[in-house]
PDB file of N, CA and C in Angstrom:
ATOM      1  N   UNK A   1     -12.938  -5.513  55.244  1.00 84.00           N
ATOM      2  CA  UNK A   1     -13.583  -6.600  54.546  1.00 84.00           C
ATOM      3  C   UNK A   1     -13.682  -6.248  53.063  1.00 84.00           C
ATOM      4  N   UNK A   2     -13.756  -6.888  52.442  1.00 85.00           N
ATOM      5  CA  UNK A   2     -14.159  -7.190  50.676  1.00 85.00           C
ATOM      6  C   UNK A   2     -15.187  -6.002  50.588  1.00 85.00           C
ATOM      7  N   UNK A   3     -16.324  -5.772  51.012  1.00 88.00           N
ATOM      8  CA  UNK A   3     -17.103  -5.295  50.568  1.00 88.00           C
ATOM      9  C   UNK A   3     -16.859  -4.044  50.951  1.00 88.00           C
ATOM     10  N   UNK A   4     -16.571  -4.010  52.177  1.00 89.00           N
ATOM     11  CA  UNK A   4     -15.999  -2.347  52.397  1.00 89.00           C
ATOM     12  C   UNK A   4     -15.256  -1.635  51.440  1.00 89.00           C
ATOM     13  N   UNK A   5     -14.072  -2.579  51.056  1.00 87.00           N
ATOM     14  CA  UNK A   5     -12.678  -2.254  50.283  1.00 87.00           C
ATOM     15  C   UNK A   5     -13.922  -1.617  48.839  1.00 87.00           C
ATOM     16  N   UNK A   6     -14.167  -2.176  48.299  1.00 88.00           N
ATOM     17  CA  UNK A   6     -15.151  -2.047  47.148  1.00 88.00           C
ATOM     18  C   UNK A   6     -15.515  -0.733  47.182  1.00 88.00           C
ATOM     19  N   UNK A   7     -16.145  -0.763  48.207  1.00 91.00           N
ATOM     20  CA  UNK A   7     -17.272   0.348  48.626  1.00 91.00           C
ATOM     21  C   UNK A   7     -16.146   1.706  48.748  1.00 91.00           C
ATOM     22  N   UNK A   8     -15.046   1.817  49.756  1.00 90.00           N
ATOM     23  CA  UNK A   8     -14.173   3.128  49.678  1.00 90.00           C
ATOM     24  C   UNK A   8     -13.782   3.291  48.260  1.00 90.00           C
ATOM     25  N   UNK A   9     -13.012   2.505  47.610  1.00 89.00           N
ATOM     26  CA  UNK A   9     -12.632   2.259  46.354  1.00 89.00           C
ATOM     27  C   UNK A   9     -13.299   3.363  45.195  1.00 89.00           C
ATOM     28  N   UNK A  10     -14.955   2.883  45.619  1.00 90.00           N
ATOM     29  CA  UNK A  10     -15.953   3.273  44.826  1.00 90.00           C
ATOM     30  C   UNK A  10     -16.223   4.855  44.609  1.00 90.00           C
ATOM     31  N   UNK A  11     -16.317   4.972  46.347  1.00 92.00           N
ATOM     32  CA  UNK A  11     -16.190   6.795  46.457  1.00 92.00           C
ATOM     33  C   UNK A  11     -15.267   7.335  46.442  1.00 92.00           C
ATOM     34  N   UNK A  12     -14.343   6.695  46.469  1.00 91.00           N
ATOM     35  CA  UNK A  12     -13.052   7.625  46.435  1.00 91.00           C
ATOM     36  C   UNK A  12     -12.395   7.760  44.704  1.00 91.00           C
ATOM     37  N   UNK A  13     -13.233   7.498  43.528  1.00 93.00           N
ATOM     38  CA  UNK A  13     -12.750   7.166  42.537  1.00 93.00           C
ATOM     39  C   UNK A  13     -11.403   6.304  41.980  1.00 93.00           C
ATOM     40  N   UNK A  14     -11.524   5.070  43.012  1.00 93.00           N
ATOM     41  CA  UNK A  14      -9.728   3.914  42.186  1.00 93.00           C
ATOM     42  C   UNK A  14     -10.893   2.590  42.042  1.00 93.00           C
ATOM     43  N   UNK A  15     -10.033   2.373  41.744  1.00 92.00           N
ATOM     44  CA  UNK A  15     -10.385   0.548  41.272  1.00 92.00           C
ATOM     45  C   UNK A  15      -9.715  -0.633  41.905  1.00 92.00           C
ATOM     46  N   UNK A  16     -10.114  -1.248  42.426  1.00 90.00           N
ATOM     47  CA  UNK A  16      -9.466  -2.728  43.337  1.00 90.00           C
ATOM     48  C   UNK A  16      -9.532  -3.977  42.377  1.00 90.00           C
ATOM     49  N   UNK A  17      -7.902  -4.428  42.973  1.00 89.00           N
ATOM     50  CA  UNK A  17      -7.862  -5.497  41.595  1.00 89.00           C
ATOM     51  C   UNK A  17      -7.203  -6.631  42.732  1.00 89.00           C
ATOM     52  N   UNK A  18      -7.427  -7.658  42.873  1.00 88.00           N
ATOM     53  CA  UNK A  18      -7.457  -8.298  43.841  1.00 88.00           C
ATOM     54  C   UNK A  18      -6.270  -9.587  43.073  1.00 88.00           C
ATOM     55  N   UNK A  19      -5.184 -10.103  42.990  1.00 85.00           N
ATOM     56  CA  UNK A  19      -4.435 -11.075  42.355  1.00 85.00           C
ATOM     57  C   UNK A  19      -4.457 -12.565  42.788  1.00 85.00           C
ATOM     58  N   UNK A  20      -5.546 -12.214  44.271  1.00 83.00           N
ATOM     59  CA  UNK A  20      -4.910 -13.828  44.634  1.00 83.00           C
ATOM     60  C   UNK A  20      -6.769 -14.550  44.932  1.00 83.00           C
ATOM     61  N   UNK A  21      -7.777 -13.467  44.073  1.00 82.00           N
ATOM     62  CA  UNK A  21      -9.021 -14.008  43.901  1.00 82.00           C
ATOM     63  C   UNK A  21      -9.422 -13.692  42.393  1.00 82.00           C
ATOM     64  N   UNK A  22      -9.586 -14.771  41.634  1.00 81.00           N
ATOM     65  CA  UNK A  22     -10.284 -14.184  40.217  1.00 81.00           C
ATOM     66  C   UNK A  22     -11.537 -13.950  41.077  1.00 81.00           C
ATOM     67  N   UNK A  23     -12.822 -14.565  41.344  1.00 83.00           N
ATOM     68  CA  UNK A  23     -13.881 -13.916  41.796  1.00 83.00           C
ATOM     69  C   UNK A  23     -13.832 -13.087  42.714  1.00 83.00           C
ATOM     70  N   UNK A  24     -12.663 -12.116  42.886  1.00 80.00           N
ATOM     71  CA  UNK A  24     -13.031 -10.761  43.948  1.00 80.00           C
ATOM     72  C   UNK A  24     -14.589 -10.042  43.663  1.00 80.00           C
ATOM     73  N   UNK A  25     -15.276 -10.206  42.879  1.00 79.00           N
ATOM     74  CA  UNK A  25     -16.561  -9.515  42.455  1.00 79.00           C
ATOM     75  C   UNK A  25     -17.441 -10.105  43.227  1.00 79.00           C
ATOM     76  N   UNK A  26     -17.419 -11.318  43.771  1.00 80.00           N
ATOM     77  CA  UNK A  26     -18.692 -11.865  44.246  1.00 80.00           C
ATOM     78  C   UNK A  26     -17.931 -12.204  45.601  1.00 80.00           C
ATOM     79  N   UNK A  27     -16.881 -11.429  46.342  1.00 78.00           N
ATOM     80  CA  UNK A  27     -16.468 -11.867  47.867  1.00 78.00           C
ATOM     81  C   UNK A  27     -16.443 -10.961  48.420  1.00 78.00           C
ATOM     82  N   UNK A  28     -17.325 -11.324  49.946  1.00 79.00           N
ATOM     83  CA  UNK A  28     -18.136 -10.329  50.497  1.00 79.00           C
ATOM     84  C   UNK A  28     -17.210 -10.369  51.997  1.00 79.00           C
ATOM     85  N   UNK A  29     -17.006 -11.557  52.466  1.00 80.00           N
ATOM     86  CA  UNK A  29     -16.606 -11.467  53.969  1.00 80.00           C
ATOM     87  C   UNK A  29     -15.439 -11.876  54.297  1.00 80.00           C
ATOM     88  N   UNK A  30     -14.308 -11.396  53.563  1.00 84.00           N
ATOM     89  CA  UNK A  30     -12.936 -11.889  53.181  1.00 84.00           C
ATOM     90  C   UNK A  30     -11.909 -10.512  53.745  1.00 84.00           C
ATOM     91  N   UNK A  31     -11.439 -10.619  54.786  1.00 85.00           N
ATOM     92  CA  UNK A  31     -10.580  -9.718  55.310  1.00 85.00           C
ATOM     93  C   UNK A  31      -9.633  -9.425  54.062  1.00 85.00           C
ATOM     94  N   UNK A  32      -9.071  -7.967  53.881  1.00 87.00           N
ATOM     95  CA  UNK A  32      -7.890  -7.717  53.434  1.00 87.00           C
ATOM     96  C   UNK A  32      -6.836  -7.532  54.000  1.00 87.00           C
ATOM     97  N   UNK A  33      -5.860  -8.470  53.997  1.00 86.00           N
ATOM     98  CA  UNK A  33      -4.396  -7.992  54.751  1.00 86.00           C
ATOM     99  C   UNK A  33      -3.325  -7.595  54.576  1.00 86.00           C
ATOM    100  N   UNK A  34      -3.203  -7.059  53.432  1.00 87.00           N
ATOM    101  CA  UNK A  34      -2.641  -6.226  52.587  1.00 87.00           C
ATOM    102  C   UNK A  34      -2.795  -5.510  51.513  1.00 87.00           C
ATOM    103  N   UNK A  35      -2.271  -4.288  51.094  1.00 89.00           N
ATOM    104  CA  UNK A  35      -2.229  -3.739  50.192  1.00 89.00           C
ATOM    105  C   UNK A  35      -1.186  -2.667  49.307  1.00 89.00           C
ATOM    106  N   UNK A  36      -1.366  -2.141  47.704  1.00 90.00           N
ATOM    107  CA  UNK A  36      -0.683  -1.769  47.732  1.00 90.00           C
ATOM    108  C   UNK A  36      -1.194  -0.624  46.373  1.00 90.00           C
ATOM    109  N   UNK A  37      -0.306   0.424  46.838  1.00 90.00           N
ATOM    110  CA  UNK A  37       0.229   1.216  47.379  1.00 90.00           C
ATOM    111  C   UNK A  37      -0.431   1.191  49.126  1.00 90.00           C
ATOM    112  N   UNK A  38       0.510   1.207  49.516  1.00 89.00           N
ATOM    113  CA  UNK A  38       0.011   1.627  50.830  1.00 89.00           C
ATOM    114  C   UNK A  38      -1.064   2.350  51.600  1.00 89.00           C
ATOM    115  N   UNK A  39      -1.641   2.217  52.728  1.00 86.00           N
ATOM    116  CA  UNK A  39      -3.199   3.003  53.506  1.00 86.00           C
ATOM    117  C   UNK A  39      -2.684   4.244  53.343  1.00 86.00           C
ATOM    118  N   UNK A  40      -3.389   5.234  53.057  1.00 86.00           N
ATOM    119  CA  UNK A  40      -3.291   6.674  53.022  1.00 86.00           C
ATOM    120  C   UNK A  40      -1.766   6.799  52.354  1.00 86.00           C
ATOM    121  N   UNK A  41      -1.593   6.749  51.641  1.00 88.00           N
ATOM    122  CA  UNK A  41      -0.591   6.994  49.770  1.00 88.00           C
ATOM    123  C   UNK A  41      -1.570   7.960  49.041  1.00 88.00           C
ATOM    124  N   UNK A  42      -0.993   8.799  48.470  1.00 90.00           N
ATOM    125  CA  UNK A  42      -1.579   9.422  47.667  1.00 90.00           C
ATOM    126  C   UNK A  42      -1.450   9.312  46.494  1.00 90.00           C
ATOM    127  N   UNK A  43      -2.654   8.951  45.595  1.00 90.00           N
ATOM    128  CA  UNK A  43      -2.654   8.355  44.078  1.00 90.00           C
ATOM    129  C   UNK A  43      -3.735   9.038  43.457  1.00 90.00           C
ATOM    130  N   UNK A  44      -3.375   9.219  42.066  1.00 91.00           N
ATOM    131  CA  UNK A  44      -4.295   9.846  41.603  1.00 91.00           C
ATOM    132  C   UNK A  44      -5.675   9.129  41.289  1.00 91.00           C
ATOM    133  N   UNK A  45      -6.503   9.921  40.989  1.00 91.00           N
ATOM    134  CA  UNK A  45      -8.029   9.216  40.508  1.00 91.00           C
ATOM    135  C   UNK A  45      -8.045   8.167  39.698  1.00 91.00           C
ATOM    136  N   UNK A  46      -8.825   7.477  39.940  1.00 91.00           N
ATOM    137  CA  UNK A  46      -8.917   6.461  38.216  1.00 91.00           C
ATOM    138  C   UNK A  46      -7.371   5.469  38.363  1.00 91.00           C
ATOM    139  N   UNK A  47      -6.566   5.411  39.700  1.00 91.00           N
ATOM    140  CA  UNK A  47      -5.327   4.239  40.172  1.00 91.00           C
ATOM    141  C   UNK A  47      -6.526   3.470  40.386  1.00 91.00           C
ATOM    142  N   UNK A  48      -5.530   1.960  40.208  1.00 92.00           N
ATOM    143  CA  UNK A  48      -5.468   0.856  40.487  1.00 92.00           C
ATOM    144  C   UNK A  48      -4.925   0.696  41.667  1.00 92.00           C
ATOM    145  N   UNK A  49      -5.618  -0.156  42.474  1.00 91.00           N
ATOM    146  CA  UNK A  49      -5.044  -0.664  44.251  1.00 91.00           C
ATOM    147  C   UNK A  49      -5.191  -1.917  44.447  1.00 91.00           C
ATOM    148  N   UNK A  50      -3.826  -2.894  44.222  1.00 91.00           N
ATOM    149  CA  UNK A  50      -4.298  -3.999  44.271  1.00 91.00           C
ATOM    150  C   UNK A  50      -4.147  -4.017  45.685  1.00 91.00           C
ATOM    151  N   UNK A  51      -5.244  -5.382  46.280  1.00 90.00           N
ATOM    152  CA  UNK A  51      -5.866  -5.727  47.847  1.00 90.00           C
ATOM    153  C   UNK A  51      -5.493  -7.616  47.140  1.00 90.00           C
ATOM    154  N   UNK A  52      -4.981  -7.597  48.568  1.00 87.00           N
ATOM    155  CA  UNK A  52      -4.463  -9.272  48.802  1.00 87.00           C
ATOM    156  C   UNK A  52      -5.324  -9.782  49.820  1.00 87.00           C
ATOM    157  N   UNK A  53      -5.828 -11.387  50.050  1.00 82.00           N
ATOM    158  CA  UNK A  53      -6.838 -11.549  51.381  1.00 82.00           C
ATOM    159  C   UNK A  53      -5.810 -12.610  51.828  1.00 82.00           C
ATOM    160  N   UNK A  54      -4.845 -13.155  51.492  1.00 78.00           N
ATOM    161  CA  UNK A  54      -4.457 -14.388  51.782  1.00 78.00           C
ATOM    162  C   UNK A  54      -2.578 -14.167  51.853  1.00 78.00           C
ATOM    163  N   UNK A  55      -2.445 -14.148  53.112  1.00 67.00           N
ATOM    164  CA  UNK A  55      -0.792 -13.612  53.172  1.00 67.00           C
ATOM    165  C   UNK A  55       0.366 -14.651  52.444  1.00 67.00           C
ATOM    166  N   UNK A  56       1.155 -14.277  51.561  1.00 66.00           N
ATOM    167  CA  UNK A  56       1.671 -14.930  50.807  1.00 66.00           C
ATOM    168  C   UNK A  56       2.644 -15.980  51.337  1.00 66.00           C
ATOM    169  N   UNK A  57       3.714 -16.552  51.190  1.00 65.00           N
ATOM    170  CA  UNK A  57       4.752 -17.492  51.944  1.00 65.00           C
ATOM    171  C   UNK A  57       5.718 -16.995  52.379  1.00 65.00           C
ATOM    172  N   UNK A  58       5.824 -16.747  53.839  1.00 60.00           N
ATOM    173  CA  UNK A  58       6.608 -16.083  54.879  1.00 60.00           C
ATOM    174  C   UNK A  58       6.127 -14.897  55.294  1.00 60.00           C
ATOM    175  N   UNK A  59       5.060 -14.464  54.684  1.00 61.00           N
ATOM    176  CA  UNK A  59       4.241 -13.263  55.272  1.00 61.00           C
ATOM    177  C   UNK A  59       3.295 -13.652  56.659  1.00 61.00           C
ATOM    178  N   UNK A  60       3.350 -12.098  57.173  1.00 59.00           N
ATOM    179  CA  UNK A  60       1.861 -12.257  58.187  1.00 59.00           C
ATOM    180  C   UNK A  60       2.432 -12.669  59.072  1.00 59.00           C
ATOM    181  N   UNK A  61       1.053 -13.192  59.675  1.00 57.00           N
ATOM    182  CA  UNK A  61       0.557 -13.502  60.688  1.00 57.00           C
ATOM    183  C   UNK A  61       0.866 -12.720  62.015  1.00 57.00           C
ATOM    184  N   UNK A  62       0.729 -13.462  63.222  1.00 57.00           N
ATOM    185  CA  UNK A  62       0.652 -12.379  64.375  1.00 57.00           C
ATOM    186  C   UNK A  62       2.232 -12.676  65.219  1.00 57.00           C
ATOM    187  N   UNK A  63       3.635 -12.788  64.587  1.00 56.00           N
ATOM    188  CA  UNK A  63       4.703 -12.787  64.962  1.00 56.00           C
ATOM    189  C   UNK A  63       4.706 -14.016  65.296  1.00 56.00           C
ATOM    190  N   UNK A  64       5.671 -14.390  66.327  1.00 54.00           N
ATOM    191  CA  UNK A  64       6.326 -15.725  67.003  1.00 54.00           C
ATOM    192  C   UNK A  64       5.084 -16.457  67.113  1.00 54.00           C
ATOM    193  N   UNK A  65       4.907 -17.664  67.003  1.00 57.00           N
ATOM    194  CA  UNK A  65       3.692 -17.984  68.099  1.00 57.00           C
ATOM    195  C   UNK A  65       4.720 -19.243  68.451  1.00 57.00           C
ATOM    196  N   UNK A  66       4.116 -19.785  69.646  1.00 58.00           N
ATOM    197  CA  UNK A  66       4.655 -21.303  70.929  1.00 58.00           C
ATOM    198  C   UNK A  66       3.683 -21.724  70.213  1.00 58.00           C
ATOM    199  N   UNK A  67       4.570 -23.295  70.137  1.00 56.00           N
ATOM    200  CA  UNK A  67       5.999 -23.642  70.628  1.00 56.00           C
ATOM    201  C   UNK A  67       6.700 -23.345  69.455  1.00 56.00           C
ATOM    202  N   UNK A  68       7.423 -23.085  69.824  1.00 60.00           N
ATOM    203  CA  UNK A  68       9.105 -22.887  68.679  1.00 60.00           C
ATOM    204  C   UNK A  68       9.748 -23.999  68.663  1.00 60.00           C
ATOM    205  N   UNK A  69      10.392 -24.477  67.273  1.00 66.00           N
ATOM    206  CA  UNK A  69      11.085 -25.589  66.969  1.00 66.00           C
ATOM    207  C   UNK A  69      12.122 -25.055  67.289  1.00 66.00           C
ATOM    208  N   UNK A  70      12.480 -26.487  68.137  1.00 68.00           N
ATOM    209  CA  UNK A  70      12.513 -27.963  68.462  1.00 68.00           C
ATOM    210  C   UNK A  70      11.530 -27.529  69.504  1.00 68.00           C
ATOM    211  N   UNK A  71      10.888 -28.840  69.735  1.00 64.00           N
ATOM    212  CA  UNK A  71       9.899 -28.433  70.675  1.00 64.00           C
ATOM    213  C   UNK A  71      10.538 -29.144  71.733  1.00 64.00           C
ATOM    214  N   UNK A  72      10.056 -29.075  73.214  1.00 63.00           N
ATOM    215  CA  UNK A  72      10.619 -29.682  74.526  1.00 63.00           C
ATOM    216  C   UNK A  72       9.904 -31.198  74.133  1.00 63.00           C
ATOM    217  N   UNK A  73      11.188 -32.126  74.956  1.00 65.00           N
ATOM    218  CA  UNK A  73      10.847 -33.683  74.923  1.00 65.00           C
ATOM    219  C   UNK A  73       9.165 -33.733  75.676  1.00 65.00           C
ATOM    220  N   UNK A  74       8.752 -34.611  75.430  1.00 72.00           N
ATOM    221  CA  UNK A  74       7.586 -34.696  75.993  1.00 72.00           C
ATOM    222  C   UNK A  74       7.252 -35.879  77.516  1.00 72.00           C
ATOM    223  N   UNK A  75       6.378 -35.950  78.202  1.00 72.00           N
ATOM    224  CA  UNK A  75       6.768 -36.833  78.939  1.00 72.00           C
ATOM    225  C   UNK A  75       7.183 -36.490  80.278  1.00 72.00           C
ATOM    226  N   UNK A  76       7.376 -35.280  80.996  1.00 70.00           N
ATOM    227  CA  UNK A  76       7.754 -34.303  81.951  1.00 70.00           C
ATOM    228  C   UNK A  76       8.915 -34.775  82.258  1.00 70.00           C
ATOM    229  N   UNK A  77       9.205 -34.828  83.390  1.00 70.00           N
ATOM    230  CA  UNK A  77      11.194 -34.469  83.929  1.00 70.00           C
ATOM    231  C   UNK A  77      11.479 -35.754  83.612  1.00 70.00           C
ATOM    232  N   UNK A  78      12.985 -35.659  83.097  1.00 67.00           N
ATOM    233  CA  UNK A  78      13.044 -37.259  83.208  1.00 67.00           C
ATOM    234  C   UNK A  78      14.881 -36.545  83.647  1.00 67.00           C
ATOM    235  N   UNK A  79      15.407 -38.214  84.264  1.00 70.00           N
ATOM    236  CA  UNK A  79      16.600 -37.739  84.761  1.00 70.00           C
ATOM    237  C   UNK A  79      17.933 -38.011  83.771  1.00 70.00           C
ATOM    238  N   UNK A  80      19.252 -37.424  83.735  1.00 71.00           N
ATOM    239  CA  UNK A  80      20.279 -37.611  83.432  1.00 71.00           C
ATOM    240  C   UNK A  80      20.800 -39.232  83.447  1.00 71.00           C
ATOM    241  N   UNK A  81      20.698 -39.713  82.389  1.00 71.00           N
ATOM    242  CA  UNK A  81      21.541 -41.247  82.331  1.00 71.00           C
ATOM    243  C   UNK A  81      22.564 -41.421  82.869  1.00 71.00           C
ATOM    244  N   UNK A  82      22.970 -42.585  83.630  1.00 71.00           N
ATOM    245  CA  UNK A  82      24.356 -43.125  84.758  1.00 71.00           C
ATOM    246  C   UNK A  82      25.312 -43.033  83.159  1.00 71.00           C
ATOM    247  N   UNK A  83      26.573 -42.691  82.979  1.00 74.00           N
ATOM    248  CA  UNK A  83      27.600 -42.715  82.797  1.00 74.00           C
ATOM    249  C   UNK A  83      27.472 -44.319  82.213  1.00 74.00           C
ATOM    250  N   UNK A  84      28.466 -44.806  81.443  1.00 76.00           N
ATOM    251  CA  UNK A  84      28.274 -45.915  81.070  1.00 76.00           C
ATOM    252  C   UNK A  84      29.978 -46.494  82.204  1.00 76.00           C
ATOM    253  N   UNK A  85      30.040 -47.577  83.002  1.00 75.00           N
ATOM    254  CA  UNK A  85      31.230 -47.782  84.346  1.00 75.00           C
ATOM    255  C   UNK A  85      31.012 -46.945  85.283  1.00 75.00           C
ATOM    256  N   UNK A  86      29.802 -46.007  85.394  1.00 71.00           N
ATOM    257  CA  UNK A  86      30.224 -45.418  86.608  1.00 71.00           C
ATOM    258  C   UNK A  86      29.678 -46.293  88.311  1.00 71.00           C
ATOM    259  N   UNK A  87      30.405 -46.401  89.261  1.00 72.00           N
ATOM    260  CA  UNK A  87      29.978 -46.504  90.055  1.00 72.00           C
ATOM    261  C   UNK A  87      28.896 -46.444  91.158  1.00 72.00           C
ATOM    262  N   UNK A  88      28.561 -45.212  91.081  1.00 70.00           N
ATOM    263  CA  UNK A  88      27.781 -44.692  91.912  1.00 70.00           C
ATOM    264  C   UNK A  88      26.351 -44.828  91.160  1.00 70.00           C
ATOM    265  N   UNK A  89      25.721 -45.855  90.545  1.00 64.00           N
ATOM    266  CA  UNK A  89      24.359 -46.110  89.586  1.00 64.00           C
ATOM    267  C   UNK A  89      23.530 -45.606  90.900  1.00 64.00           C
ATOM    268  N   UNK A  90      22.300 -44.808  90.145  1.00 65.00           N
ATOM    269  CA  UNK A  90      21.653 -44.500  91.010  1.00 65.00           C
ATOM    270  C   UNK A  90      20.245 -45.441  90.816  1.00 65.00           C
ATOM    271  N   UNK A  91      19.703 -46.079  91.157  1.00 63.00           N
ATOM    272  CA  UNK A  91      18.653 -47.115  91.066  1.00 63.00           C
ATOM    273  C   UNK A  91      17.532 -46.498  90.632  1.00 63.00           C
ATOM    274  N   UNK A  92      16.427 -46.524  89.498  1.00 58.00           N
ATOM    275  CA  UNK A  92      15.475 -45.698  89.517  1.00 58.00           C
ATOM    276  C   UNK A  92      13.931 -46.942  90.415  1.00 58.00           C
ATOM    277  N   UNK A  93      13.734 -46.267  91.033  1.00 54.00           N
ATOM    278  CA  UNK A  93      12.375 -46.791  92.090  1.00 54.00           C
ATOM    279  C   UNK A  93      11.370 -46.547  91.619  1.00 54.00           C
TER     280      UNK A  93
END
């Protein structure tokens, strides 16, 4: 969370610079879902770590999710259309 991030930041001597909140100073309950340099990177004292809360376009999230485009017709089974001359029409009841 925001305030955590702050808080390690704090004791560990770096600074968090947040690009996709100007008020990162006053956000408290805002997951971070990325960052960079990377979790456990080694940087010197007095680095900058920028922290992102909001995954950018084509980032994230939790992989595939259903349904996948094209989605299935809707409407449950429906049958194969008669042939246009064919004989054998099957009557729908």
């Amino acid at each position: 969370m925001a305030m955590d991030a702050r808080r390690t930041a704090e004791a560990t001597g770096l600074f968090l610079n947040a690009p996709d909140r100007p008020d990162f100073h006053q956000t408290v309950v805002e997951y971070v879902v990325r960052q960079y340099p990377q979790p456990n990177a080694e940087v010197p004292r007095d680095s900058v770590i920028y922290v992102w809360f909001e995954f950018g376009e084509g980032e994230g999230g939790g992989g595939v999710r259903e349904p996948r485009i094209p989605r299935p017709p809707t409407g449950g089974l429906q049958r194969e259309l008669d042939e246009p001359g064919d004989p054998y029409i099957v009557s729908s009841a």
